[in-house]
PDB file of C-alpha atoms in Angstrom:
ATOM      1  CA  GLN J 236      -7.389 -15.495   8.500  1.00 80.00           C
ATOM      2  CA  VAL J 237      -6.149 -11.888   7.761  1.00 92.00           C
ATOM      3  CA  GLN J 238      -7.972  -9.994   5.186  1.00 95.00           C
ATOM      4  CA  LEU J 239      -6.837  -6.787   3.508  1.00 97.00           C
ATOM      5  CA  ALA J 240      -9.341  -4.768   1.405  1.00 96.00           C
ATOM      6  CA  GLU J 241      -8.037  -2.070  -0.841  1.00 97.00           C
ATOM      7  CA  SER J 242     -10.250   0.875  -2.178  1.00 97.00           C
ATOM      8  CA  GLY J 243      -9.965   4.284  -3.608  1.00 97.00           C
ATOM      9  CA  GLY J 244      -8.536   3.519  -7.084  1.00 98.00           C
ATOM     10  CA  GLY J 245      -9.966   4.897 -10.184  1.00 98.00           C
ATOM     11  CA  LEU J 246      -9.264   7.130 -13.106  1.00 98.00           C
ATOM     12  CA  VAL J 247      -7.679  10.584 -12.705  1.00 98.00           C
ATOM     13  CA  GLN J 248      -6.018  13.223 -14.899  1.00 98.00           C
ATOM     14  CA  ALA J 249      -2.229  13.739 -14.699  1.00 98.00           C
ATOM     15  CA  GLY J 250      -1.547  16.205 -11.784  1.00 98.00           C
ATOM     16  CA  GLY J 251      -4.522  14.979  -9.886  1.00 98.00           C
ATOM     17  CA  SER J 252      -4.760  13.144  -6.524  1.00 98.00           C
ATOM     18  CA  LEU J 253      -6.199   9.908  -5.142  1.00 98.00           C
ATOM     19  CA  ARG J 254      -6.244   8.385  -1.666  1.00 98.00           C
ATOM     20  CA  LEU J 255      -6.074   4.643  -1.454  1.00 98.00           C
ATOM     21  CA  SER J 256      -7.202   2.813   1.698  1.00 98.00           C
ATOM     22  CA  CYS J 257      -6.309  -0.581   2.965  1.00 97.00           C
ATOM     23  CA  ALA J 258      -8.672  -1.839   5.753  1.00 97.00           C
ATOM     24  CA  ALA J 259      -7.368  -4.782   7.710  1.00 96.00           C
ATOM     25  CA  SER J 260      -9.644  -7.278   9.503  1.00 95.00           C
ATOM     26  CA  THR J 261      -7.628  -7.188  12.591  1.00 91.00           C
ATOM     27  CA  THR J 262      -5.492  -4.531  14.475  1.00 91.00           C
ATOM     28  CA  ILE J 263      -2.811  -3.151  12.305  1.00 90.00           C
ATOM     29  CA  PHE J 264      -0.399  -3.203  15.300  1.00 88.00           C
ATOM     30  CA  ARG J 265       0.003  -7.015  14.915  1.00 89.00           C
ATOM     31  CA  PHE J 266       1.944  -6.347  11.728  1.00 94.00           C
ATOM     32  CA  ASN J 267       5.701  -5.536  11.772  1.00 93.00           C
ATOM     33  CA  VAL J 268       5.125  -3.489   8.591  1.00 96.00           C
ATOM     34  CA  MET J 269       2.465  -2.578   6.178  1.00 97.00           C
ATOM     35  CA  GLY J 270       2.972  -1.209   2.701  1.00 97.00           C
ATOM     36  CA  TRP J 271       1.788  -0.578  -0.758  1.00 98.00           C
ATOM     37  CA  TYR J 272       3.193  -2.239  -3.866  1.00 98.00           C
ATOM     38  CA  ARG J 273       2.219  -1.720  -7.534  1.00 98.00           C
ATOM     39  CA  GLN J 274       2.452  -3.885 -10.545  1.00 97.00           C
ATOM     40  CA  ALA J 275       1.889  -2.845 -14.164  1.00 95.00           C
ATOM     41  CA  PRO J 276       1.439  -5.374 -16.951  1.00 91.00           C
ATOM     42  CA  GLY J 277       4.764  -6.895 -17.895  1.00 93.00           C
ATOM     43  CA  LYS J 278       6.538  -5.329 -14.991  1.00 94.00           C
ATOM     44  CA  GLU J 279       7.716  -6.598 -11.716  1.00 96.00           C
ATOM     45  CA  ARG J 280       5.727  -5.916  -8.555  1.00 96.00           C
ATOM     46  CA  GLU J 281       7.541  -3.010  -6.845  1.00 97.00           C
ATOM     47  CA  LEU J 282       7.436  -1.513  -3.447  1.00 97.00           C
ATOM     48  CA  VAL J 283       5.875   1.967  -3.375  1.00 98.00           C
ATOM     49  CA  ALA J 284       5.770   2.791   0.356  1.00 98.00           C
ATOM     50  CA  ARG J 285       5.995   1.098   3.666  1.00 98.00           C
ATOM     51  CA  ILE J 286       5.259   1.973   7.320  1.00 97.00           C
ATOM     52  CA  THR J 287       6.501  -0.104  10.269  1.00 95.00           C
ATOM     53  CA  SER J 288       4.684  -0.688  13.485  1.00 92.00           C
ATOM     54  CA  GLY J 289       6.820   2.095  15.108  1.00 93.00           C
ATOM     55  CA  GLY J 290       5.796   4.533  12.390  1.00 94.00           C
ATOM     56  CA  SER J 291       8.875   4.643  10.243  1.00 97.00           C
ATOM     57  CA  THR J 292       8.228   5.199   6.586  1.00 98.00           C
ATOM     58  CA  ASN J 293      10.169   4.469   3.308  1.00 98.00           C
ATOM     59  CA  TYR J 294       9.337   5.422  -0.283  1.00 98.00           C
ATOM     60  CA  ALA J 295      10.399   4.482  -3.712  1.00 98.00           C
ATOM     61  CA  ASP J 296      12.476   7.202  -5.303  1.00 98.00           C
ATOM     62  CA  SER J 297       9.847   7.567  -8.010  1.00 97.00           C
ATOM     63  CA  VAL J 298       7.135   8.720  -5.601  1.00 98.00           C
ATOM     64  CA  LYS J 299       9.161  10.540  -2.894  1.00 98.00           C
ATOM     65  CA  GLY J 300       7.593  13.954  -2.320  1.00 98.00           C
ATOM     66  CA  ARG J 301       4.269  13.025  -3.995  1.00 98.00           C
ATOM     67  CA  PHE J 302       2.952  10.053  -2.078  1.00 98.00           C
ATOM     68  CA  THR J 303       2.378   9.694   1.693  1.00 98.00           C
ATOM     69  CA  ILE J 304       1.738   6.576   3.619  1.00 98.00           C
ATOM     70  CA  SER J 305      -0.235   6.913   6.886  1.00 97.00           C
ATOM     71  CA  ARG J 306      -2.322   4.894   9.272  1.00 96.00           C
ATOM     72  CA  ASP J 307      -5.345   5.204  11.456  1.00 95.00           C
ATOM     73  CA  SER J 308      -5.229   2.489  14.126  1.00 91.00           C
ATOM     74  CA  ALA J 309      -8.768   3.214  15.244  1.00 94.00           C
ATOM     75  CA  LYS J 310      -9.916   2.161  11.883  1.00 95.00           C
ATOM     76  CA  ASN J 311      -7.398  -0.564  11.209  1.00 95.00           C
ATOM     77  CA  THR J 312      -6.558   1.245   8.014  1.00 96.00           C
ATOM     78  CA  VAL J 313      -3.471   2.293   6.145  1.00 97.00           C
ATOM     79  CA  TYR J 314      -3.690   4.930   3.573  1.00 98.00           C
ATOM     80  CA  LEU J 315      -1.763   5.978   0.591  1.00 98.00           C
ATOM     81  CA  GLN J 316      -2.231   9.647  -0.381  1.00 98.00           C
ATOM     82  CA  MET J 317      -1.148  10.130  -4.044  1.00 98.00           C
ATOM     83  CA  ASN J 318      -0.594  13.587  -5.172  1.00 98.00           C
ATOM     84  CA  SER J 319       0.780  15.116  -8.460  1.00 98.00           C
ATOM     85  CA  LEU J 320      -0.059  11.802 -10.300  1.00 98.00           C
ATOM     86  CA  LYS J 321       1.762  10.930 -13.407  1.00 98.00           C
ATOM     87  CA  ALA J 322       0.880   8.615 -16.303  1.00 97.00           C
ATOM     88  CA  GLU J 323       3.690   6.255 -15.219  1.00 96.00           C
ATOM     89  CA  ASP J 324       1.883   5.753 -11.921  1.00 98.00           C
ATOM     90  CA  THR J 325      -0.771   3.827 -13.702  1.00 98.00           C
ATOM     91  CA  SER J 326      -0.835   0.338 -12.128  1.00 98.00           C
ATOM     92  CA  VAL J 327      -2.577  -1.998  -9.971  1.00 98.00           C
ATOM     93  CA  TYR J 328      -1.823  -1.115  -6.355  1.00 98.00           C
ATOM     94  CA  TYR J 329      -1.718  -3.802  -3.657  1.00 98.00           C
ATOM     95  CA  CYS J 330      -1.729  -3.443   0.079  1.00 98.00           C
ATOM     96  CA  ASN J 331       0.444  -5.917   2.016  1.00 97.00           C
ATOM     97  CA  ALA J 332       1.199  -6.665   5.619  1.00 97.00           C
ATOM     98  CA  GLU J 333       3.540  -9.086   7.372  1.00 94.00           C
ATOM     99  CA  ASP J 334       3.919 -10.524  10.831  1.00 93.00           C
ATOM    100  CA  VAL J 335       5.911 -13.015  12.650  1.00 89.00           C
ATOM    101  CA  GLU J 336       4.307 -15.650  14.859  1.00 86.00           C
ATOM    102  CA  ARG J 337       6.307 -18.332  16.579  1.00 90.00           C
ATOM    103  CA  GLY J 338       9.176 -17.478  14.269  1.00 92.00           C
ATOM    104  CA  ILE J 339       7.298 -17.812  11.028  1.00 93.00           C
ATOM    105  CA  LEU J 340       7.003 -14.933   8.696  1.00 92.00           C
ATOM    106  CA  ARG J 341       3.617 -14.335   7.177  1.00 94.00           C
ATOM    107  CA  ARG J 342       2.884 -12.025   4.353  1.00 95.00           C
ATOM    108  CA  TYR J 343      -0.676 -10.927   3.374  1.00 96.00           C
ATOM    109  CA  TRP J 344      -1.944  -9.307   0.196  1.00 97.00           C
ATOM    110  CA  GLY J 345      -5.039  -7.501  -0.742  1.00 97.00           C
ATOM    111  CA  GLN J 346      -6.873  -8.075  -4.063  1.00 97.00           C
ATOM    112  CA  GLY J 347      -5.424  -4.816  -5.726  1.00 97.00           C
ATOM    113  CA  THR J 348      -7.107  -1.583  -6.788  1.00 97.00           C
ATOM    114  CA  GLN J 349      -6.552  -0.220 -10.315  1.00 98.00           C
ATOM    115  CA  VAL J 350      -5.150   3.382 -10.605  1.00 98.00           C
ATOM    116  CA  THR J 351      -5.208   4.850 -14.016  1.00 98.00           C
ATOM    117  CA  VAL J 352      -3.720   8.317 -14.704  1.00 98.00           C
ATOM    118  CA  SER J 353      -4.528   9.921 -18.026  1.00 97.00           C
ATOM    119  CA  SER J 354      -2.380  12.455 -19.798  1.00 89.00           C
TER     120      SER J 354
END
């Protein structure tokens, strides 16, 4: 049973920074991709950033240049560094990971961490 544990959310003023962490219960190299999603009330869950096992990254247009996804394999942890935060970044942020075993795609989700940006 894979577990993903997010941390690092909180309240921050516009223009400030936060770093979110996602600690996995197993080596992150088992996953084809890991990423961060966010979902605000009444909104669809949207992809914020992703990183593949090979290290390739992608970002939503709304966060390009402000957010950075990275990983520390020794700690089985993926990070999301969020700079220049805006009020519209306020959301619950979820860590996700996916792997394929015997041809079956599995997707895992953390419980979410609240990020609130005040203006």
